[in-house]
Short mmCIF file of C-alpha atoms in Angstrom, two decimals:
data_model
loop_
_atom_site.label_atom_id
_atom_site.label_comp_id
_atom_site.label_asym_id
_atom_site.label_seq_id
_atom_site.Cartn_x
_atom_site.Cartn_y
_atom_site.Cartn_z
CA UNK T 1 0.10 0.07 0.31
CA UNK T 2 1.30 3.52 -1.01
CA UNK T 3 1.32 6.58 1.10
CA UNK T 4 -1.45 8.68 0.03
CA UNK T 5 -3.36 11.57 0.95
CA UNK T 6 -6.30 9.33 1.69
CA UNK T 7 -9.01 9.68 4.14
CA UNK T 8 -7.04 9.30 6.91
CA UNK T 9 -6.23 12.48 7.54
CA UNK T 10 -8.44 13.34 10.42
CA UNK T 11 -8.30 9.48 12.15
CA UNK T 12 -4.37 10.28 11.95
CA UNK T 13 -4.42 13.86 13.14
CA UNK T 14 -6.93 12.53 16.03
CA UNK T 15 -4.18 9.74 17.22
CA UNK T 16 -1.43 12.26 17.34
CA UNK T 17 -3.14 14.73 19.15
CA UNK T 18 -4.33 11.87 21.41
CA UNK T 19 -0.86 10.54 22.14
CA UNK T 20 0.48 13.97 22.71
CA UNK T 21 -2.66 14.54 25.31
CA UNK T 22 -1.55 11.29 26.81
CA UNK T 23 1.95 12.13 27.26
CA UNK T 24 1.42 15.78 28.93
CA UNK T 25 -1.21 14.35 30.94
CA UNK T 26 1.37 11.54 32.41
CA UNK T 27 3.79 14.19 32.77
CA UNK T 28 1.72 17.06 34.15
CA UNK T 29 2.81 17.35 37.65
CA UNK T 30 6.19 15.95 37.07
CA UNK T 31 7.83 18.66 36.31
CA UNK T 32 8.44 21.01 39.42
CA UNK T 33 6.68 24.04 40.16
CA UNK T 34 8.38 27.29 38.51
CA UNK T 35 8.00 31.16 39.88
CA UNK T 36 6.40 32.14 36.47
CA UNK T 37 3.77 29.81 37.35
CA UNK T 38 3.33 31.27 40.58
CA UNK T 39 3.40 34.80 38.98
CA UNK T 40 0.69 34.29 36.94
CA UNK T 41 -1.54 32.68 39.62
CA UNK T 42 -0.67 35.29 42.25
CA UNK T 43 -1.49 38.01 40.35
CA UNK T 44 -4.39 36.23 39.01
CA UNK T 45 -5.57 36.29 42.29
CA UNK T 46 -6.96 39.90 41.80
CA UNK T 47 -10.41 41.22 40.56
CA UNK T 48 -9.91 40.55 36.65
CA UNK T 49 -9.78 44.31 35.95
CA UNK T 50 -6.65 44.71 38.18
CA UNK T 51 -5.23 41.78 36.70
CA UNK T 52 -5.74 43.11 33.44
CA UNK T 53 -4.41 46.73 34.65
CA UNK T 54 -1.22 45.18 35.95
CA UNK T 55 -0.38 43.43 32.81
CA UNK T 56 -1.18 45.90 30.45
CA UNK T 57 0.27 49.13 32.25
CA UNK T 58 2.78 47.71 35.03
CA UNK T 59 4.23 44.51 34.14
CA UNK T 60 3.59 44.41 30.48
CA UNK T 61 2.80 40.54 28.27
CA UNK T 62 0.55 39.02 27.86
CA UNK T 63 -3.41 39.32 28.59
CA UNK T 64 -4.85 36.47 27.58
CA UNK T 65 -2.35 34.08 29.34
CA UNK T 66 -3.42 36.21 32.71
CA UNK T 67 -7.02 36.07 32.24
CA UNK T 68 -6.77 32.33 32.10
CA UNK T 69 -4.67 32.51 35.13
CA UNK T 70 -7.45 34.41 36.98
CA UNK T 71 -10.35 32.46 35.59
CA UNK T 72 -8.31 29.14 37.13
CA UNK T 73 -7.88 30.78 40.47
CA UNK T 74 -11.63 31.87 40.80
CA UNK T 75 -12.60 28.71 39.89
CA UNK T 76 -10.71 27.22 42.80
CA UNK T 77 -8.07 25.95 40.70
CA UNK T 78 -3.89 26.56 40.97
CA UNK T 79 -1.01 24.78 39.58
CA UNK T 80 -2.59 22.00 37.97
CA UNK T 81 -5.20 23.99 36.58
CA UNK T 82 -3.21 26.42 34.76
CA UNK T 83 -1.07 23.54 33.56
CA UNK T 84 -4.18 22.06 32.06
CA UNK T 85 -4.73 25.32 30.25
CA UNK T 86 -1.12 24.94 28.47
CA UNK T 87 -1.86 21.25 27.47
CA UNK T 88 -5.61 21.84 26.13
CA UNK T 89 -3.60 24.90 23.65
CA UNK T 90 -0.89 22.36 22.78
CA UNK T 91 -2.96 19.43 21.78
CA UNK T 92 -5.64 21.75 20.19
CA UNK T 93 -2.57 23.00 18.29
CA UNK T 94 -1.99 19.55 16.41
CA UNK T 95 -4.83 19.55 14.21
CA UNK T 96 -4.27 23.28 13.28
CA UNK T 97 -0.85 22.02 12.34
CA UNK T 98 -1.31 19.38 10.14
CA UNK T 99 -4.41 21.55 8.97
CA UNK T 100 -1.75 24.71 7.98
CA UNK T 101 0.80 21.91 6.49
CA UNK T 102 -1.70 20.03 4.78
CA UNK T 103 -2.30 23.49 2.71
CA UNK T 104 1.22 24.18 2.45
CA UNK T 105 1.83 21.05 0.83
CA UNK T 106 -0.81 17.94 1.27
CA UNK T 107 -2.64 16.00 3.88
CA UNK T 108 -0.10 13.18 4.44
CA UNK T 109 2.62 15.74 4.88
CA UNK T 110 0.67 17.78 7.21
CA UNK T 111 -0.08 14.71 9.56
CA UNK T 112 3.55 13.74 9.40
CA UNK T 113 4.64 17.35 9.98
CA UNK T 114 1.61 17.32 13.10
CA UNK T 115 3.92 14.26 14.58
CA UNK T 116 7.27 15.93 14.35
CA UNK T 117 6.25 18.69 15.92
CA UNK T 118 4.37 17.00 18.60
CA UNK T 119 7.34 15.09 19.90
CA UNK T 120 9.53 18.40 19.74
CA UNK T 121 10.62 19.70 22.98
CA UNK T 122 9.51 22.92 22.50
CA UNK T 123 6.01 21.58 22.29
CA UNK T 124 6.29 18.79 24.90
CA UNK T 125 8.07 21.15 27.70
CA UNK T 126 5.42 24.28 27.02
CA UNK T 127 2.34 21.78 27.31
CA UNK T 128 3.20 21.16 30.62
CA UNK T 129 4.94 24.17 31.39
CA UNK T 130 2.17 27.10 33.06
CA UNK T 131 3.12 30.04 30.93
CA UNK T 132 1.50 31.28 27.55
CA UNK T 133 3.76 29.40 25.01
CA UNK T 134 0.94 26.63 23.78
CA UNK T 135 -1.32 29.15 23.77
CA UNK T 136 0.98 31.48 21.90
CA UNK T 137 1.21 28.53 18.97
CA UNK T 138 -2.25 27.91 18.73
CA UNK T 139 -3.24 31.88 18.44
CA UNK T 140 -0.77 31.99 15.91
CA UNK T 141 -1.65 28.97 13.74
CA UNK T 142 -5.35 30.41 13.64
CA UNK T 143 -4.00 33.50 12.29
CA UNK T 144 -2.11 32.11 9.32
CA UNK T 145 -4.97 29.85 8.44
CA UNK T 146 -7.27 32.39 8.69
CA UNK T 147 -5.26 34.39 6.38
CA UNK T 148 -4.57 32.00 3.83
CA UNK T 149 -7.99 31.25 3.88
CA UNK T 150 -8.76 35.49 3.28
CA UNK T 151 -6.43 35.83 0.68
CA UNK T 152 -7.36 32.45 -1.40
CA UNK T 153 -11.69 33.21 -1.05
CA UNK T 154 -11.82 37.08 -0.15
CA UNK T 155 -14.76 38.47 1.57
CA UNK T 156 -15.09 41.14 4.47
CA UNK T 157 -15.77 37.69 6.89
CA UNK T 158 -12.96 36.12 5.92
CA UNK T 159 -10.74 38.95 6.22
CA UNK T 160 -12.58 39.98 9.57
CA UNK T 161 -11.89 36.68 11.30
CA UNK T 162 -8.25 36.85 10.09
CA UNK T 163 -8.18 40.31 12.31
CA UNK T 164 -9.85 38.56 15.09
CA UNK T 165 -7.19 35.85 15.28
CA UNK T 166 -4.43 38.66 14.91
CA UNK T 167 -5.59 40.30 18.08
CA UNK T 168 -5.81 36.97 20.03
CA UNK T 169 -2.68 36.30 19.06
CA UNK T 170 -1.59 40.02 20.05
CA UNK T 171 -2.85 39.07 23.36
CA UNK T 172 -1.02 36.18 23.72
CA UNK T 173 2.54 37.18 23.63
CA UNK T 174 4.74 40.36 22.83
CA UNK T 175 6.90 38.70 19.70
CA UNK T 176 2.76 38.11 18.02
CA UNK T 177 4.07 41.53 16.58
CA UNK T 178 6.88 39.35 14.59
CA UNK T 179 4.25 37.30 13.15
CA UNK T 180 2.08 40.12 12.46
CA UNK T 181 5.16 41.53 10.23
CA UNK T 182 5.39 38.80 8.65
CA UNK T 183 2.11 38.16 7.76
CA UNK T 184 2.10 41.90 6.23
CA UNK T 185 5.41 41.18 4.35
CA UNK T 186 3.56 38.18 2.89
CA UNK T 187 0.56 40.11 1.96
CA UNK T 188 2.36 42.75 0.17
CA UNK T 189 4.76 39.70 -1.86
CA UNK T 190 1.63 37.86 -2.85
CA UNK T 191 0.15 41.08 -4.00
CA UNK T 192 -3.68 39.91 -4.11
CA UNK T 193 -6.35 41.20 -2.22
CA UNK T 194 -3.70 43.98 -1.42
CA UNK T 195 -6.40 46.56 -0.44
CA UNK T 196 -8.53 44.23 2.03
CA UNK T 197 -5.81 42.92 3.82
CA UNK T 198 -4.42 46.66 4.66
CA UNK T 199 -7.82 47.84 5.89
CA UNK T 200 -7.64 44.78 8.15
CA UNK T 201 -4.15 45.16 9.50
CA UNK T 202 -4.97 48.90 10.08
CA UNK T 203 -8.28 47.68 12.38
CA UNK T 204 -5.88 45.49 14.09
CA UNK T 205 -3.47 48.35 14.48
CA UNK T 206 -6.14 50.40 16.09
CA UNK T 207 -7.92 47.97 18.24
CA UNK T 208 -4.78 46.35 19.64
CA UNK T 209 -3.66 49.57 21.10
CA UNK T 210 -3.56 47.79 24.79
CA UNK T 211 -1.52 44.98 23.43
CA UNK T 212 0.67 47.42 21.24
CA UNK T 213 1.08 49.36 25.02
CA UNK T 214 1.69 46.10 26.82
CA UNK T 215 4.53 45.17 24.69
CA UNK T 216 6.13 48.69 25.21
CA UNK T 217 6.03 48.33 28.97
CA UNK T 218 7.61 45.10 28.76
CA UNK T 219 10.51 46.34 26.65
CA UNK T 220 10.93 49.05 28.77
CA UNK T 221 11.22 46.77 31.73
CA UNK T 222 13.72 44.70 30.06
CA UNK T 223 15.81 47.69 28.34
CA UNK T 224 14.57 46.24 24.64
CA UNK T 225 15.75 48.98 22.24
CA UNK T 226 16.89 49.22 18.43
CA UNK T 227 20.22 49.97 17.07
CA UNK T 228 22.03 46.74 17.63
CA UNK T 229 25.11 46.08 19.89
CA UNK T 230 22.87 43.97 22.55
CA UNK T 231 25.46 41.46 24.12
CA UNK T 232 23.27 38.52 22.79
CA UNK T 233 22.09 39.24 19.43
CA UNK T 234 22.61 41.60 17.20
CA UNK T 235 24.93 40.57 14.27
CA UNK T 236 24.08 38.11 11.14
CA UNK T 237 26.73 35.80 13.07
CA UNK T 238 24.89 35.71 16.45
CA UNK T 239 21.38 35.74 14.42
CA UNK T 240 22.12 32.56 12.49
CA UNK T 241 23.50 31.02 15.56
CA UNK T 242 20.46 31.59 17.40
CA UNK T 243 18.41 29.99 14.40
CA UNK T 244 20.80 26.78 14.51
CA UNK T 245 19.77 26.55 18.12
CA UNK T 246 16.38 27.04 17.47
CA UNK T 247 16.19 24.59 15.01
CA UNK T 248 17.68 21.95 17.37
CA UNK T 249 15.06 22.55 19.86
CA UNK T 250 12.70 22.20 16.97
CA UNK T 251 13.71 18.75 16.12
CA UNK T 252 16.44 16.46 17.51
CA UNK T 253 19.03 18.49 19.40
CA UNK T 254 22.27 20.10 18.40
CA UNK T 255 25.60 19.01 17.67
CA UNK T 256 25.26 15.01 15.81
CA UNK T 257 21.73 15.31 15.05
CA UNK T 258 22.26 19.31 13.56
CA UNK T 259 23.94 18.19 9.95
CA UNK T 260 21.43 15.37 9.07
CA UNK T 261 18.38 17.78 10.45
CA UNK T 262 19.78 20.43 8.20
CA UNK T 263 19.99 18.81 5.18
CA UNK T 264 16.54 16.98 5.52
CA UNK T 265 15.28 20.36 5.95
CA UNK T 266 17.24 22.09 2.61
CA UNK T 267 15.91 18.99 0.72
CA UNK T 268 12.54 19.79 2.08
CA UNK T 269 12.89 23.50 1.15
CA UNK T 270 13.79 22.73 -2.52
CA UNK T 271 10.71 20.45 -2.84
CA UNK T 272 8.30 22.84 -1.77
CA UNK T 273 9.94 25.21 -3.73
CA UNK T 274 9.13 23.49 -6.78
CA UNK T 275 5.56 22.43 -5.96
CA UNK T 276 4.50 25.13 -3.75
CA UNK T 277 6.72 28.24 -3.89
CA UNK T 278 3.80 30.53 -1.61
CA UNK T 279 4.45 27.98 0.77
CA UNK T 280 8.31 28.94 0.74
CA UNK T 281 7.48 32.85 0.34
CA UNK T 282 5.73 32.48 3.73
CA UNK T 283 8.43 30.10 5.39
CA UNK T 284 10.85 33.20 4.39
CA UNK T 285 8.91 36.05 5.60
CA UNK T 286 8.37 33.89 9.14
CA UNK T 287 12.39 33.61 9.76
CA UNK T 288 13.30 37.17 8.10
CA UNK T 289 11.35 39.18 9.96
CA UNK T 290 12.67 37.60 13.07
CA UNK T 291 16.10 37.86 11.77
CA UNK T 292 15.70 41.34 10.62
CA UNK T 293 14.24 42.40 14.31
CA UNK T 294 17.15 40.48 16.37
CA UNK T 295 19.86 42.42 14.28
CA UNK T 296 18.43 45.65 14.69
CA UNK T 297 17.51 45.24 18.50
CA UNK T 298 19.58 45.79 21.31
CA UNK T 299 18.75 43.18 23.92
CA UNK T 300 20.09 42.74 27.58
CA UNK T 301 20.46 39.34 28.81
CA UNK T 302 17.30 39.38 30.31
CA UNK T 303 15.50 39.71 27.02
CA UNK T 304 17.43 37.64 24.85
CA UNK T 305 15.08 35.35 22.96
CA UNK T 306 14.64 31.85 23.27
CA UNK T 307 13.19 28.86 21.03
CA UNK T 308 9.81 29.51 22.61
CA UNK T 309 9.72 32.88 21.62
CA UNK T 310 9.73 31.55 17.94
CA UNK T 311 7.46 28.57 18.57
CA UNK T 312 5.03 29.91 16.05
CA UNK T 313 7.55 29.32 13.34
CA UNK T 314 7.54 25.49 14.73
CA UNK T 315 5.07 23.78 11.97
CA UNK T 316 6.87 25.86 8.97
CA UNK T 317 10.32 23.72 10.31
CA UNK T 318 8.41 20.55 10.51
CA UNK T 319 6.85 20.89 7.28
CA UNK T 320 10.51 21.04 5.69
CA UNK T 321 11.47 18.10 7.49
CA UNK T 322 8.14 16.15 6.79
CA UNK T 323 8.37 16.79 2.74
CA UNK T 324 11.20 14.57 1.83
CA UNK T 325 10.04 11.84 4.44
CA UNK T 326 6.84 11.75 2.68
CA UNK T 327 8.44 12.01 -0.83
CA UNK T 328 10.25 9.05 0.03
CA UNK T 329 7.48 7.44 1.09
CA UNK T 330 5.56 7.95 -1.86
CA UNK T 331 8.22 7.07 -4.78
CA UNK T 332 10.68 5.28 -2.93
CA UNK T 333 9.85 2.03 -4.24
CA UNK T 334 8.24 -0.91 -2.42
CA UNK T 335 10.61 -0.10 0.65
CA UNK T 336 9.73 3.70 0.68
CA UNK T 337 7.13 3.78 3.37
CA UNK T 338 8.72 1.53 5.48
CA UNK T 339 11.85 3.37 5.39
CA UNK T 340 9.80 6.71 5.86
CA UNK T 341 8.11 5.25 9.02
CA UNK T 342 11.68 4.46 9.90
CA UNK T 343 12.87 8.00 9.49
CA UNK T 344 9.70 9.65 11.15
CA UNK T 345 10.68 6.92 14.48
CA UNK T 346 14.28 7.97 14.41
CA UNK T 347 13.29 11.69 14.52
CA UNK T 348 10.85 11.22 17.18
CA UNK T 349 13.17 9.14 19.01
CA UNK T 350 15.64 11.94 18.90
CA UNK T 351 13.35 14.65 19.53
CA UNK T 352 12.04 13.11 23.12
CA UNK T 353 15.99 12.18 23.78
CA UNK T 354 16.63 15.85 23.25
CA UNK T 355 13.76 16.50 25.83
CA UNK T 356 15.05 14.95 28.15
CA UNK T 357 18.35 16.15 27.81
CA UNK T 358 17.64 19.59 27.83
CA UNK T 359 14.91 19.58 30.66
CA UNK T 360 15.29 16.26 32.99
CA UNK T 361 12.96 17.19 35.64
CA UNK T 362 11.00 17.18 32.75
CA UNK T 363 10.16 13.31 32.98
CA UNK T 364 12.20 12.93 35.94
CA UNK T 365 10.97 15.26 38.47
CA UNK T 366 12.74 16.56 41.33
CA UNK T 367 15.84 15.02 43.08
CA UNK T 368 14.25 12.63 45.73
CA UNK T 369 13.27 14.51 48.88
CA UNK T 370 13.17 18.00 47.48
CA UNK T 371 9.28 17.43 46.66
CA UNK T 372 8.82 16.25 50.35
CA UNK T 373 10.69 19.09 51.43
CA UNK T 374 9.08 21.98 49.28
CA UNK T 375 5.67 20.30 50.53
CA UNK T 376 6.85 21.08 54.32
CA UNK T 377 8.31 24.57 53.86
CA UNK T 378 4.78 25.62 52.77
CA UNK T 379 2.60 23.48 55.36
CA UNK T 380 4.94 25.54 57.89
CA UNK T 381 4.30 29.26 56.13
CA UNK T 382 0.66 28.30 55.53
CA UNK T 383 -0.05 27.24 59.10
CA UNK T 384 2.12 30.07 60.63
CA UNK T 385 0.80 33.31 58.09
CA UNK T 386 -0.30 36.57 59.01
CA UNK T 387 -2.36 38.20 55.84
CA UNK T 388 -0.10 41.59 55.96
CA UNK T 389 3.04 39.00 55.48
CA UNK T 390 5.06 40.74 52.70
CA UNK T 391 6.78 37.80 50.18
CA UNK T 392 9.75 38.89 48.34
CA UNK T 393 9.45 36.92 44.47
CA UNK T 394 6.94 34.41 43.62
CA UNK T 395 8.77 31.51 45.31
CA UNK T 396 6.90 27.86 44.57
CA UNK T 397 6.95 27.64 48.31
CA UNK T 398 4.71 30.05 48.53
CA UNK T 399 2.75 28.85 45.98
CA UNK T 400 1.96 26.01 47.55
CA UNK T 401 1.35 27.70 50.57
CA UNK T 402 -1.35 29.06 49.01
CA UNK T 403 -2.52 26.03 47.26
CA UNK T 404 -2.76 24.85 51.16
CA UNK T 405 -4.58 27.92 52.47
CA UNK T 406 -6.34 30.37 49.89
CA UNK T 407 -5.82 32.80 52.37
CA UNK T 408 -2.10 32.79 52.47
CA UNK T 409 -0.85 36.41 52.10
CA UNK T 410 -1.30 38.08 48.43
CA UNK T 411 1.32 40.88 49.28
CA UNK T 412 4.05 39.52 46.84
CA UNK T 413 6.92 41.51 45.54
CA UNK T 414 8.17 41.07 41.92
CA UNK T 415 12.11 40.30 42.12
CA UNK T 416 14.82 41.61 39.78
CA UNK T 417 12.79 44.71 38.08
CA UNK T 418 13.50 47.81 40.22
CA UNK T 419 10.71 50.16 39.33
CA UNK T 420 8.55 46.92 39.46
CA UNK T 421 9.67 46.34 42.88
CA UNK T 422 9.01 49.56 44.12
CA UNK T 423 5.99 50.32 42.84
CA UNK T 424 4.41 47.12 44.23
CA UNK T 425 5.78 47.89 47.86
CA UNK T 426 3.72 51.18 47.27
CA UNK T 427 0.62 49.64 46.62
CA UNK T 428 0.99 47.91 49.97
CA UNK T 429 -0.22 49.93 52.65
CA UNK T 430 1.92 51.03 55.75
CA UNK T 431 2.00 49.95 58.41
CA UNK T 432 3.67 46.82 56.67
CA UNK T 433 3.92 43.24 58.21
CA UNK T 434 6.58 40.51 58.69
CA UNK T 435 8.93 40.21 55.86
CA UNK T 436 8.91 36.66 54.73
CA UNK T 437 12.15 35.66 52.12
CA UNK T 438 13.28 31.90 50.89
CA UNK T 439 16.61 30.72 49.42
CA UNK T 440 16.60 27.49 47.38
CA UNK T 441 19.93 25.95 47.08
CA UNK T 442 18.73 23.63 44.57
CA UNK T 443 18.19 26.31 42.17
CA UNK T 444 19.30 26.09 38.45
CA UNK T 445 20.98 29.89 39.07
CA UNK T 446 23.14 28.86 41.70
CA UNK T 447 26.77 27.78 40.98
CA UNK T 448 26.65 24.58 42.95
CA UNK T 449 23.07 22.72 43.35
CA UNK T 450 22.64 21.55 46.47
CA UNK T 451 20.38 19.46 48.47
CA UNK T 452 20.77 20.64 51.68
CA UNK T 453 20.90 24.37 52.96
CA UNK T 454 22.56 25.09 56.62
CA UNK T 455 20.19 26.70 59.06
CA UNK T 456 21.63 30.14 59.44
CA UNK T 457 19.84 33.67 60.29
CA UNK T 458 20.99 37.54 59.11
CA UNK T 459 21.85 39.69 61.86
CA UNK T 460 20.63 40.47 64.49
CA UNK T 461 19.54 36.88 64.96
CA UNK T 462 17.07 37.83 67.56
CA UNK T 463 14.95 39.64 64.79
CA UNK T 464 14.18 36.96 62.84
CA UNK T 465 12.99 33.19 62.62
CA UNK T 466 13.97 30.16 59.92
CA UNK T 467 13.16 26.90 59.18
CA UNK T 468 15.87 24.74 57.20
CA UNK T 469 13.74 21.99 54.69
CA UNK T 470 16.27 20.16 52.35
CA UNK T 471 17.66 22.58 49.75
CA UNK T 472 14.70 25.39 51.52
CA UNK T 473 16.00 28.09 53.92
CA UNK T 474 12.52 29.94 54.88
CA UNK T 475 13.03 33.48 57.10
CA UNK T 476 10.98 35.58 58.82
CA UNK T 477 10.89 38.62 60.58
CA UNK T 478 9.37 37.84 64.25
CA UNK T 479 7.90 41.72 64.28
CA UNK T 480 6.21 43.69 61.53
CA UNK T 481 8.80 45.91 59.28
CA UNK T 482 6.30 48.44 59.89
CA UNK T 483 7.47 50.95 56.71
CA UNK T 484 8.76 50.41 53.31
CA UNK T 485 12.28 51.52 54.06
CA UNK T 486 12.69 49.31 57.08
CA UNK T 487 11.60 46.65 54.41
CA UNK T 488 13.75 46.99 52.32
CA UNK T 489 16.96 47.52 54.79
CA UNK T 490 16.12 44.06 56.43
CA UNK T 491 15.45 42.36 53.03
CA UNK T 492 19.40 43.84 51.97
CA UNK T 493 20.41 42.40 55.23
CA UNK T 494 18.66 39.16 54.07
CA UNK T 495 19.66 38.75 50.63
CA UNK T 496 23.93 39.50 51.92
CA UNK T 497 23.38 36.49 53.86
CA UNK T 498 21.82 34.61 50.97
CA UNK T 499 25.31 35.48 49.00
CA UNK T 500 27.36 33.72 51.94
CA UNK T 501 25.47 31.14 51.21
CA UNK T 502 25.77 30.77 47.59
CA UNK T 503 22.38 31.62 46.48
CA UNK T 504 22.33 32.80 43.00
CA UNK T 505 18.98 35.18 42.99
CA UNK T 506 20.03 36.55 46.40
CA UNK T 507 23.03 38.76 43.98
CA UNK T 508 20.35 39.45 41.82
CA UNK T 509 17.74 40.73 44.53
CA UNK T 510 20.06 42.66 46.64
CA UNK T 511 20.88 44.88 43.67
CA UNK T 512 17.31 45.16 42.78
CA UNK T 513 16.81 46.46 46.41
CA UNK T 514 19.05 49.13 46.47
CA UNK T 515 17.81 50.35 43.25
CA UNK T 516 14.34 50.09 44.23
CA UNK T 517 15.45 52.14 47.64
CA UNK T 518 16.30 55.15 45.51
CA UNK T 519 12.89 55.01 43.81
CA UNK T 520 11.14 54.82 46.94
#
């Protein structure tokens, strides 16, 4: 039997989606809780209007993601609920990948591309991680499908749907601006239904002003500008290296796998150029716009893009890999289908292997005892808290304490951003309550990750109480700190203790506190 675009498209796509759902569901709670997940849930504890104001005007970022976090919190959920949101959008992206790649190539290639994308680190990880990246992938796929439908068939309704999809995507992630620019460039190059497309883009530009503003706020926070010279990107060589790294995270990793995977993608590009030139033009727009943007941008180390920021390009790269495999299955003689299936199996095996190598806790979880230690630390905080306690950072220990006791303090101050820390501290009415701090000796930001931490107190010892649980040291002031100035001063002393204990975040926190002091 030859490998054909038969009626198996939807059953095969459903099988891929079901397999991904099963894998993500099995490992949903294995990945240790992360502070970015705690951030979304703690921000989501407020009223929806306050959440949106915080995201758009104070933090910047992804209003739609925080809206889902708000919904999870107010439905009584927590970390698992937030991760289920990521899982749902990751799984829902599978049929959209298949549809998009079928439109750009053919139906069988669409199924294979969906399977290869589903096995990649970038989708496996972000299908579990409670952040906005699977949502970003899903909304970007909607926008690409809506764009192609509008350009092919025309009509106000189709262009309105494309505009709506763009707005959803802009609400999902700041890097959606790159997708809007790529699609705009494609419209100009294709030169069909140009007038309707320009009207839609203009409407998106106006209606999407809150999202553009949120992007500007985020860029100001992370010192992103234009002009090149950033330490991470800003030159053709560094951008090429970044794309090489992204290609590895989109497939089977780097080093030994890079050359065969990139050659396979090159063959796929040649095949599509000969048969579906428009598809390669769209792929070129999707890669050229970020490349130019990154060469022009000035980025500090905290804003440097990673593979997840280009997750919208994952379906296109998977398409390039799938095209030559499907071609081999169709025209490779009697053994062609068998060789094609083996090639898919080898690639999927390499992708899963790379996922485990890159992010071992995704499959393996915490080291033995660390989960129990975090639970014990959270239990102590949840049972001894006061509503006025002031927490530094969105520590997973705080998240688990809140999951144990929903009235746990919500006075949480962000780390690593002096302006936002100062602003958040001003929002807490004086007199302030007790200060609470957590050091994690097992954190990957430490020079050396350890599973134990000594029980030590800042000076004067009589002003603090502390508990040590495995790698976690929880420190709390015995009395309310009353004033903001006092909170900053005491926090500085605590962070100096953290530096002595070789906690990587302590240096960043101390610099943040010193700079925030001048803003108060």
